[in-house]
Short mmCIF file of C-alpha atoms in Angstrom, two decimals:
data_model
loop_
_atom_site.label_atom_id
_atom_site.label_comp_id
_atom_site.label_asym_id
_atom_site.label_seq_id
_atom_site.Cartn_x
_atom_site.Cartn_y
_atom_site.Cartn_z
CA MET A 264 17.17 24.40 4.80
CA GLN A 265 14.53 27.04 4.21
CA HIS A 266 12.41 24.53 2.31
CA ARG A 267 12.54 22.11 5.24
CA GLN A 268 11.53 24.86 7.69
CA ASP A 269 8.59 25.79 5.43
CA ASN A 270 7.40 22.18 5.48
CA TYR A 271 7.70 22.08 9.26
CA THR A 272 5.68 25.26 9.71
CA PHE A 273 3.04 24.20 7.21
CA LEU A 274 2.52 20.72 8.65
CA THR A 275 2.46 21.79 12.29
CA SER A 276 0.45 25.03 12.14
CA ALA A 277 -1.52 25.50 8.88
CA PRO A 278 -5.30 24.80 8.91
CA ILE A 279 -5.93 21.04 8.98
CA PRO A 280 -8.26 20.86 5.93
CA ARG A 281 -5.69 22.78 3.90
CA VAL A 282 -2.80 20.56 5.00
CA ILE A 283 -4.70 17.31 4.45
CA GLY A 284 -5.89 18.55 1.06
CA GLN A 285 -2.43 19.54 -0.17
CA MET A 286 -0.82 16.37 1.18
CA ALA A 287 -3.62 13.95 0.29
CA VAL A 288 -4.60 15.00 -3.23
CA PRO A 289 -1.18 14.25 -4.79
CA THR A 290 -0.98 11.05 -2.74
CA ILE A 291 -4.45 9.92 -3.81
CA ILE A 292 -3.50 10.55 -7.42
CA SER A 293 -0.31 8.55 -6.85
CA MET A 294 -2.29 5.67 -5.34
CA LEU A 295 -4.87 5.68 -8.12
CA VAL A 296 -2.17 5.79 -10.76
CA THR A 297 -0.19 3.05 -9.00
CA SER A 298 -3.28 0.86 -9.16
CA LEU A 299 -3.23 1.39 -12.91
CA TYR A 300 -0.12 -0.79 -13.05
CA ASN A 301 -2.43 -3.67 -12.14
CA ILE A 302 -5.71 -2.49 -13.64
CA ALA A 303 -4.11 -1.79 -17.03
CA ASP A 304 -2.70 -5.31 -17.16
CA THR A 305 -6.08 -6.77 -16.17
CA PHE A 306 -7.94 -4.72 -18.80
CA PHE A 307 -5.61 -5.34 -21.73
CA VAL A 308 -4.92 -8.98 -20.85
CA GLY A 309 -8.68 -9.45 -20.51
CA GLN A 310 -8.91 -8.87 -24.25
CA ILE A 311 -6.85 -12.04 -24.87
CA ASP A 312 -8.62 -14.84 -22.98
CA THR A 313 -9.94 -15.91 -19.56
CA GLN A 314 -6.78 -17.90 -18.73
CA SER A 315 -4.52 -14.85 -19.20
CA THR A 316 -6.88 -12.73 -17.09
CA ALA A 317 -6.80 -15.34 -14.32
CA ALA A 318 -2.98 -15.60 -14.57
CA VAL A 319 -2.58 -11.89 -13.85
CA GLY A 320 -4.90 -12.33 -10.85
CA VAL A 321 -2.84 -15.27 -9.58
CA VAL A 322 0.46 -13.35 -9.85
CA PHE A 323 -1.12 -10.34 -8.13
CA ALA A 324 -0.13 -12.02 -4.87
CA VAL A 325 3.55 -11.82 -5.87
CA MET A 326 3.17 -8.17 -6.78
CA ALA A 327 1.59 -7.62 -3.38
CA MET A 328 4.56 -9.28 -1.68
CA ILE A 329 7.06 -7.12 -3.57
CA HIS A 330 5.03 -4.07 -2.62
CA ALA A 331 4.96 -5.31 0.97
CA VAL A 332 8.75 -5.19 1.14
CA GLY A 333 8.83 -1.73 -0.45
CA PHE A 334 6.18 -0.37 1.92
CA PHE A 335 7.89 -2.01 4.90
CA PHE A 336 11.13 -0.10 4.34
CA GLY A 337 9.42 2.99 2.91
CA HIS A 338 6.94 3.40 5.76
CA GLY A 339 9.43 2.25 8.39
CA ALA A 340 11.98 4.84 7.29
CA GLY A 341 9.41 7.51 6.40
CA ASN A 342 7.49 7.41 9.68
CA PHE A 343 10.75 7.73 11.61
CA MET A 344 11.95 10.57 9.39
CA ALA A 345 8.72 12.53 9.87
CA ARG A 346 8.89 12.24 13.67
CA GLN A 347 12.57 13.25 13.72
CA LEU A 348 12.04 16.21 11.38
CA GLY A 349 9.11 17.25 13.58
CA ALA A 350 11.52 17.15 16.54
CA LYS A 351 14.09 19.08 14.41
CA ASN A 352 16.50 16.15 14.54
CA LYS A 353 17.61 16.22 10.88
CA GLN A 354 20.78 14.12 11.07
CA ALA A 355 18.92 11.00 12.22
CA ALA A 356 16.49 11.45 9.32
CA GLN A 357 19.38 11.72 6.87
CA HIS A 358 20.91 8.43 8.03
CA MET A 359 17.56 6.68 7.93
CA ALA A 360 16.82 7.78 4.35
CA SER A 361 19.89 6.06 2.90
CA THR A 362 19.68 3.09 5.26
CA GLY A 363 16.07 2.32 4.36
CA MET A 364 16.84 2.48 0.63
CA ALA A 365 19.88 0.19 0.93
CA TYR A 366 17.91 -2.50 2.77
CA ALA A 367 15.00 -2.27 0.30
CA ILE A 368 17.20 -2.84 -2.74
CA LEU A 369 18.96 -5.76 -1.03
CA PHE A 370 15.69 -7.50 -0.18
CA GLY A 371 14.34 -6.80 -3.68
CA VAL A 372 17.32 -8.65 -5.17
CA ILE A 373 16.75 -11.60 -2.79
CA ILE A 374 13.08 -11.82 -3.82
CA ALA A 375 14.04 -11.85 -7.50
CA ILE A 376 16.65 -14.59 -7.10
CA VAL A 377 14.53 -16.87 -4.90
CA GLY A 378 11.43 -16.32 -7.03
CA GLU A 379 13.17 -17.18 -10.31
CA CYS A 380 14.71 -20.34 -8.82
CA LEU A 381 11.33 -21.55 -7.52
CA LEU A 382 9.12 -20.16 -10.24
CA LYS A 383 6.89 -23.14 -11.03
CA PRO A 384 6.33 -24.33 -7.43
CA ILE A 385 5.38 -20.80 -6.39
CA VAL A 386 2.92 -20.37 -9.25
CA VAL A 387 1.27 -23.68 -8.39
CA MET A 388 1.12 -22.69 -4.72
CA LEU A 389 -0.53 -19.41 -5.70
CA GLY A 390 -3.52 -21.31 -7.03
CA SER A 391 -2.82 -21.79 -10.74
CA THR A 392 -4.85 -24.48 -12.46
CA PRO A 393 -3.14 -26.55 -15.21
CA THR A 394 -4.71 -24.34 -17.90
CA ILE A 395 -3.55 -21.11 -16.21
CA LEU A 396 -0.04 -22.34 -15.26
CA PRO A 397 1.94 -21.51 -18.45
CA TYR A 398 0.50 -17.99 -18.62
CA ALA A 399 1.20 -17.32 -14.94
CA GLU A 400 4.78 -18.63 -15.20
CA ARG A 401 5.50 -16.37 -18.16
CA TYR A 402 4.04 -13.30 -16.46
CA MET A 403 5.64 -13.82 -13.05
CA GLY A 404 9.09 -14.69 -14.43
CA ILE A 405 9.35 -11.23 -15.96
CA ILE A 406 7.72 -9.36 -13.06
CA LEU A 407 10.31 -10.78 -10.62
CA LEU A 408 13.13 -9.17 -12.60
CA GLY A 409 11.76 -5.78 -11.60
CA ALA A 410 11.50 -6.54 -7.86
CA PRO A 411 14.55 -4.43 -6.76
CA ILE A 412 13.33 -1.53 -8.90
CA MET A 413 9.82 -1.72 -7.43
CA THR A 414 11.04 -1.82 -3.82
CA ALA A 415 13.42 1.10 -4.38
CA SER A 416 10.70 3.15 -6.07
CA LEU A 417 8.25 2.60 -3.22
CA VAL A 418 10.84 3.58 -0.61
CA LEU A 419 11.84 6.81 -2.34
CA ASN A 420 8.21 7.74 -2.99
CA ASN A 421 7.26 7.27 0.67
CA GLN A 422 10.32 9.08 2.00
CA MET A 423 9.52 12.12 -0.13
CA ARG A 424 5.88 11.99 0.97
CA PHE A 425 6.70 11.79 4.69
CA GLN A 426 8.92 14.86 4.30
CA GLY A 427 5.92 16.80 3.03
CA ASN A 428 6.84 16.67 -0.67
CA ALA A 429 3.85 14.66 -1.87
CA LEU A 430 3.41 16.69 -5.07
CA TYR A 431 6.89 15.90 -6.34
CA ALA A 432 6.52 12.25 -5.36
CA MET A 433 3.29 12.16 -7.35
CA VAL A 434 4.98 13.42 -10.52
CA GLY A 435 7.44 10.53 -10.49
CA VAL A 436 4.74 7.90 -9.89
CA VAL A 437 2.23 9.31 -12.39
CA SER A 438 4.85 9.52 -15.14
CA GLY A 439 5.75 5.86 -14.69
CA ALA A 440 2.10 4.79 -14.75
CA VAL A 441 1.35 6.73 -17.94
CA ILE A 442 4.26 4.93 -19.58
CA ASN A 443 2.84 1.59 -18.38
CA VAL A 444 -0.60 2.25 -19.86
CA ALA A 445 0.96 3.39 -23.16
CA LEU A 446 3.24 0.35 -23.45
CA ASP A 447 0.63 -2.31 -22.58
CA PRO A 448 -1.24 -2.35 -25.92
CA ILE A 449 2.02 -2.02 -27.86
CA PHE A 450 3.74 -4.96 -26.19
CA ILE A 451 0.62 -7.15 -25.83
CA PHE A 452 -0.99 -6.66 -29.25
CA ALA A 453 1.36 -4.83 -31.64
CA PHE A 454 4.38 -6.97 -30.74
CA GLY A 455 2.22 -10.06 -30.13
CA TRP A 456 3.84 -10.84 -26.76
CA GLY A 457 0.53 -11.55 -25.02
CA VAL A 458 0.62 -11.79 -21.24
CA ALA A 459 4.44 -11.50 -21.29
CA GLY A 460 4.06 -8.08 -22.92
CA ALA A 461 2.01 -6.87 -19.95
CA ALA A 462 4.80 -7.93 -17.60
CA VAL A 463 7.52 -6.24 -19.70
CA ALA A 464 5.46 -3.03 -19.80
CA THR A 465 5.19 -3.07 -16.00
CA VAL A 466 8.93 -3.54 -15.44
CA VAL A 467 9.94 -0.90 -18.01
CA SER A 468 7.46 1.63 -16.60
CA GLN A 469 8.58 0.99 -13.02
CA THR A 470 12.19 1.61 -14.08
CA CYS A 471 11.24 4.90 -15.73
CA GLY A 472 9.21 5.84 -12.65
CA LEU A 473 12.19 5.26 -10.34
CA LEU A 474 14.46 7.43 -12.48
CA LEU A 475 11.89 10.21 -12.44
CA LEU A 476 11.49 9.92 -8.67
CA ILE A 477 15.25 10.36 -8.29
CA ILE A 478 15.07 13.51 -10.40
CA MET A 479 12.07 14.81 -8.40
CA ASN A 480 13.83 14.02 -5.12
CA ARG A 481 16.66 16.36 -6.09
CA ARG A 482 14.36 19.00 -7.50
CA CYS A 483 12.26 19.32 -4.32
CA ASP A 484 15.34 19.44 -2.10
CA SER A 485 14.35 16.39 -0.07
CA ILE A 486 16.97 14.58 1.97
CA ARG A 487 19.55 13.22 -0.47
CA LEU A 488 20.53 9.56 -0.57
CA HIS A 489 24.21 8.65 -0.25
CA TRP A 490 25.93 5.35 0.46
CA ARG A 491 28.11 7.04 3.11
CA MET A 492 24.98 7.74 5.14
CA VAL A 493 23.95 4.06 5.25
CA SER A 494 24.08 2.77 8.84
CA PHE A 495 23.90 -0.82 10.00
CA LYS A 496 23.30 0.12 13.63
CA TRP A 497 20.63 -1.95 15.29
CA ARG A 498 18.61 1.08 16.33
CA TYR A 499 17.80 1.89 12.72
CA VAL A 500 16.64 -1.65 12.13
CA GLN A 501 14.43 -1.40 15.23
CA GLU A 502 12.86 1.82 13.99
CA ILE A 503 12.23 0.39 10.51
CA VAL A 504 10.60 -2.66 12.10
CA ALA A 505 8.48 -0.53 14.44
CA GLY A 506 7.27 1.81 11.70
CA GLY A 507 7.20 -0.64 8.81
CA THR A 508 5.91 -3.91 10.28
CA PRO A 509 2.23 -2.89 10.12
CA SER A 510 2.66 -2.24 6.37
CA LEU A 511 4.45 -5.56 5.93
CA VAL A 512 1.76 -7.39 7.89
CA ARG A 513 -1.01 -5.63 5.97
CA GLN A 514 0.52 -6.45 2.59
CA SER A 515 1.66 -9.97 3.53
CA VAL A 516 -1.68 -11.13 4.89
CA GLY A 517 -3.27 -9.57 1.83
CA CYS A 518 -0.97 -11.70 -0.31
CA ILE A 519 -1.87 -14.84 1.63
CA ALA A 520 -5.55 -13.93 1.46
CA THR A 521 -5.32 -13.51 -2.32
CA ILE A 522 -3.71 -16.94 -2.67
CA MET A 523 -6.38 -18.55 -0.52
CA LEU A 524 -9.11 -16.69 -2.38
CA ASN A 525 -7.77 -17.99 -5.71
CA VAL A 526 -7.62 -21.53 -4.36
CA ALA A 527 -11.16 -21.31 -2.95
CA ALA A 528 -12.54 -19.75 -6.15
CA GLY A 529 -10.63 -22.26 -8.30
CA THR A 530 -12.92 -24.99 -6.99
CA PHE A 531 -15.69 -23.35 -9.01
CA GLY A 532 -13.68 -22.94 -12.25
CA ASP A 533 -11.48 -20.43 -14.10
CA ALA A 534 -14.38 -17.99 -14.49
CA ALA A 535 -14.72 -17.74 -10.71
CA ILE A 536 -10.99 -16.98 -10.32
CA ALA A 537 -11.18 -14.32 -13.04
CA ALA A 538 -14.32 -12.78 -11.52
CA MET A 539 -12.90 -12.56 -7.99
CA SER A 540 -9.66 -11.18 -9.43
CA ILE A 541 -11.58 -8.38 -11.17
CA VAL A 542 -13.56 -7.55 -8.01
CA THR A 543 -10.32 -7.47 -5.99
CA ARG A 544 -8.80 -5.01 -8.47
CA ILE A 545 -11.85 -2.73 -8.40
CA THR A 546 -11.85 -2.71 -4.60
CA PHE A 547 -8.12 -1.99 -4.67
CA VAL A 548 -8.75 1.10 -6.81
CA VAL A 549 -11.53 2.38 -4.54
CA PHE A 550 -9.53 1.85 -1.38
CA SER A 551 -6.44 3.37 -2.93
CA VAL A 552 -8.26 6.68 -2.45
CA ILE A 553 -8.75 5.89 1.26
CA ILE A 554 -5.14 4.80 1.60
CA GLY A 555 -3.98 7.90 -0.24
CA LEU A 556 -6.10 10.09 2.03
CA GLY A 557 -4.59 8.38 5.08
CA GLN A 558 -1.10 8.78 3.67
CA GLY A 559 -1.81 12.48 3.26
CA PHE A 560 -2.60 12.53 6.99
CA GLN A 561 0.60 10.71 7.99
CA PRO A 562 3.15 13.53 7.38
CA LEU A 563 1.06 15.89 9.51
CA CYS A 564 0.66 13.16 12.12
CA GLY A 565 4.39 12.37 12.23
CA PHE A 566 5.56 15.98 12.38
CA CYS A 567 2.97 17.00 14.99
CA TYR A 568 3.55 13.90 17.12
CA GLY A 569 7.30 14.56 17.01
CA ALA A 570 6.64 18.18 17.99
CA GLY A 571 4.40 17.05 20.88
CA ASN A 572 1.20 18.56 19.43
CA HIS A 573 -1.08 15.56 20.06
CA GLU A 574 -4.35 17.50 19.99
CA ARG A 575 -3.71 18.48 16.38
CA VAL A 576 -3.04 14.82 15.58
CA LYS A 577 -6.49 13.83 16.89
CA LYS A 578 -8.32 16.60 15.05
CA ALA A 579 -6.59 15.72 11.80
CA PHE A 580 -7.44 12.05 12.25
CA TRP A 581 -11.17 12.67 12.62
CA PHE A 582 -11.24 15.07 9.68
CA THR A 583 -9.46 12.55 7.44
CA THR A 584 -11.73 9.69 8.49
CA ALA A 585 -14.91 11.73 7.95
CA VAL A 586 -13.88 12.63 4.40
CA GLY A 587 -12.95 9.00 3.66
CA THR A 588 -16.23 7.63 5.00
CA ALA A 589 -18.26 10.08 2.90
CA PHE A 590 -16.36 9.02 -0.20
CA LEU A 591 -16.97 5.31 0.46
CA CYS A 592 -20.69 5.91 0.93
CA LEU A 593 -20.81 7.52 -2.52
CA CYS A 594 -18.89 4.58 -4.00
CA THR A 595 -21.34 2.14 -2.44
CA ALA A 596 -24.31 3.89 -4.01
CA ALA A 597 -22.65 4.14 -7.43
CA GLY A 598 -21.43 0.54 -7.25
CA TRP A 599 -24.93 -0.84 -6.69
CA LEU A 600 -26.24 1.07 -9.70
CA PHE A 601 -23.45 0.09 -12.09
CA ALA A 602 -22.09 -3.21 -10.73
CA GLU A 603 -22.72 -5.35 -13.83
CA PRO A 604 -21.36 -2.94 -16.48
CA THR A 605 -18.33 -2.29 -14.27
CA ILE A 606 -17.41 -6.00 -14.24
CA ALA A 607 -18.17 -6.31 -17.96
CA VAL A 608 -15.55 -3.66 -18.76
CA PHE A 609 -12.83 -6.12 -17.79
CA ARG A 610 -14.13 -9.38 -19.28
CA ASP A 611 -16.96 -10.03 -21.72
CA ASP A 612 -17.75 -13.50 -20.37
CA PRO A 613 -21.31 -14.11 -19.06
CA GLU A 614 -20.17 -16.37 -16.22
CA VAL A 615 -17.40 -13.98 -15.13
CA ILE A 616 -19.89 -11.09 -15.18
CA ARG A 617 -22.50 -13.03 -13.18
CA VAL A 618 -20.11 -14.14 -10.43
CA GLY A 619 -18.26 -10.81 -10.37
CA THR A 620 -21.43 -8.73 -10.09
CA GLU A 621 -22.73 -10.75 -7.15
CA ALA A 622 -19.38 -10.67 -5.33
CA PHE A 623 -19.00 -6.93 -5.96
CA LYS A 624 -22.41 -6.12 -4.48
CA TRP A 625 -21.62 -8.11 -1.34
CA GLN A 626 -18.37 -6.22 -0.85
CA LEU A 627 -20.07 -2.86 -1.36
CA ILE A 628 -22.16 -3.41 1.78
CA ALA A 629 -19.11 -3.06 4.04
CA TYR A 630 -17.32 -0.32 2.08
CA PRO A 631 -18.33 2.58 4.42
CA LEU A 632 -16.59 0.92 7.39
CA GLY A 633 -13.20 0.89 5.69
CA ALA A 634 -12.02 4.47 6.28
CA LEU A 635 -12.02 4.31 10.07
CA THR A 636 -10.38 0.88 10.07
CA MET A 637 -7.57 1.84 7.70
CA HIS A 638 -6.91 5.31 9.08
CA SER A 639 -6.76 3.97 12.64
CA ASN A 640 -4.09 1.54 11.49
CA MET A 641 -2.10 4.39 9.90
CA LEU A 642 -2.43 6.55 13.01
CA LEU A 643 -1.03 3.82 15.26
CA GLN A 644 1.77 3.09 12.81
CA THR A 645 2.89 6.72 12.54
CA ILE A 646 2.87 7.44 16.30
CA ARG A 647 4.94 4.27 16.87
CA MET A 648 2.51 1.90 18.53
CA PRO A 649 3.53 -1.17 16.52
CA TRP A 650 1.71 -3.89 18.46
CA ARG A 651 -1.69 -2.26 18.15
CA ALA A 652 -0.98 -1.29 14.55
CA ASN A 653 0.03 -4.87 13.72
CA ILE A 654 -3.16 -6.28 15.20
CA LEU A 655 -5.31 -3.98 13.09
CA ALA A 656 -3.12 -4.52 10.03
CA ALA A 657 -3.58 -8.30 10.28
CA ALA A 658 -7.30 -8.23 11.08
CA ARG A 659 -9.06 -7.47 7.78
CA ARG A 660 -7.17 -9.84 5.49
CA GLY A 661 -5.57 -12.17 8.02
CA LEU A 662 -6.98 -12.83 11.47
CA PHE A 663 -10.54 -12.96 10.18
CA PHE A 664 -10.17 -13.68 6.46
CA ILE A 665 -7.95 -16.77 6.60
CA PRO A 666 -10.16 -18.89 8.87
CA LEU A 667 -13.36 -17.67 7.18
CA ILE A 668 -12.17 -18.45 3.64
CA LEU A 669 -11.58 -22.01 4.84
CA VAL A 670 -15.01 -22.33 6.45
CA LEU A 671 -17.54 -20.27 4.45
CA PRO A 672 -17.04 -21.88 1.01
CA LYS A 673 -17.56 -25.32 2.54
CA ALA A 674 -20.77 -24.15 4.16
CA TYR A 675 -22.21 -21.92 1.39
CA GLY A 676 -20.32 -22.86 -1.80
CA LEU A 677 -19.46 -20.00 -4.16
CA LEU A 678 -21.55 -17.63 -2.04
CA GLY A 679 -19.15 -18.30 0.82
CA VAL A 680 -16.28 -17.08 -1.35
CA GLU A 681 -18.22 -13.95 -2.31
CA ILE A 682 -19.24 -12.91 1.22
CA CYS A 683 -15.96 -13.66 2.97
CA GLN A 684 -14.41 -10.19 2.59
CA PRO A 685 -17.45 -8.11 3.70
CA VAL A 686 -17.87 -10.30 6.79
CA CYS A 687 -14.20 -9.72 7.62
CA ASP A 688 -14.63 -5.96 7.12
CA VAL A 689 -17.45 -5.84 9.69
CA LEU A 690 -15.43 -7.85 12.23
CA SER A 691 -12.35 -5.66 11.67
CA PHE A 692 -14.40 -2.51 12.28
CA MET A 693 -15.66 -3.92 15.58
CA LEU A 694 -12.09 -4.75 16.65
CA THR A 695 -10.81 -1.30 15.66
CA LEU A 696 -13.21 0.74 17.79
CA PRO A 697 -11.95 -0.17 21.30
CA ILE A 698 -8.27 -0.01 20.25
CA LEU A 699 -8.77 3.40 18.63
CA PHE A 700 -10.62 5.03 21.51
CA PHE A 701 -8.13 3.69 24.06
CA THR A 702 -5.28 5.18 21.99
CA LEU A 703 -6.96 8.56 21.56
CA ARG A 704 -7.42 8.83 25.33
CA GLN A 705 -3.68 8.28 25.74
CA LEU A 706 -2.76 11.13 23.40
CA ARG A 707 -2.11 13.98 25.77
CA GLY A 708 0.28 16.92 25.62
CA GLY A 709 3.99 16.57 26.14
CA THR A 710 7.08 15.32 24.35
CA SER A 711 6.88 11.97 22.58
CA GLU A 712 8.96 9.33 24.38
CA PRO A 713 10.64 7.74 21.34
CA ILE A 714 11.78 11.19 20.14
CA ARG A 715 13.18 12.13 23.52
CA GLN A 716 15.17 8.90 23.75
CA TRP A 717 16.88 9.52 20.41
CA GLN A 718 17.75 13.08 21.35
CA GLN A 719 19.29 11.96 24.63
CA THR A 720 21.41 9.12 23.23
CA ASN A 721 22.58 10.78 19.98
CA ASP A 722 22.71 7.24 18.63
CA TYR A 723 22.14 8.44 15.09
CA GLN A 724 25.71 9.71 14.75
#
């Protein structure tokens, strides 16, 4: 209990730069290392052939969907737990921890079963060409087996993070990723399993990561998971939906956008698919820092919002966004200088390098706008404003991307594919500004309504 009180005091009263630093640095490391699960596969598979590289890019959409389910339950449960712990309502947080995990595992099993039964149709729908199809089927068939493990791992990681135990959560994630990077060359080259070896390495490493997270969860004295605490009351489902839907929307539209990007790029050949896949992975790594920074802000936001300290929430938001924007400006400058060698690291194919370099430079133009857009989405999600959060979550890769990826390639050819994402980033930024400033004006002192309702009804019992 003393540990929980220390977290409460630290998150609600310690200097904001110190809190964000201690919460964000482990989370950023976790996000960067998590991206290695995908980057490592892309790098090592890229040493085989272009078709295998493209296959990993095609199946990335399935990985994104599995992650979407994990983040949905992890963020839905975690945001609620942070607000309740901020309001010193521990019992509701305890029930939500086990409930969120139970639902995540169940949905992970459903994804695995449905995916394996419809393996070939799904791979074709994802944009596989006839030459890529056998590689993508092999890779995805193995990845699906790990779906329940991946969803459970993401939920536990996020629950620990929202309780203020980001460092321990990081240890579990980093350990799993190191195992993944170590196993990739062994399974792919030493055992001669090719693209299937990359998939096996991912599933094995995710399993090890989950086991380590369970150990870390006990070591840091976070809320323990127990089947007796699982609740099927509708109020818990409502809270998961309210706190987790923006993550689900963000991940789901990203999955759809990836599919449509593969289909659009496929018109211009396998090299175009491989190039856009590499650029997507690089951008994912860069923005994993911004996401990790925002996730470092979320525990402070949830605790302080639950405690009614809205002014501290606003100050922390602007500090986090300023740091993120500065980082993206540095990445833009470095990216322009080293665009071509960066793409060449992943695939030594002149056509892949040419297309990838051009697409990467276009995306770099809009990089500095990303921090405010993403952190605004996280703010709205944590303070339980789901409709506004869902709009922003869908904007960058959904509301704007989907219609533009249908129109721009027809008008500008391959250039239309390359410029689609930066155009969407500019439009998303313009949409974010009025929603953000309207929300910040609403944040005044006083007790948060959703917290007060739960305290009055005692519906968590």
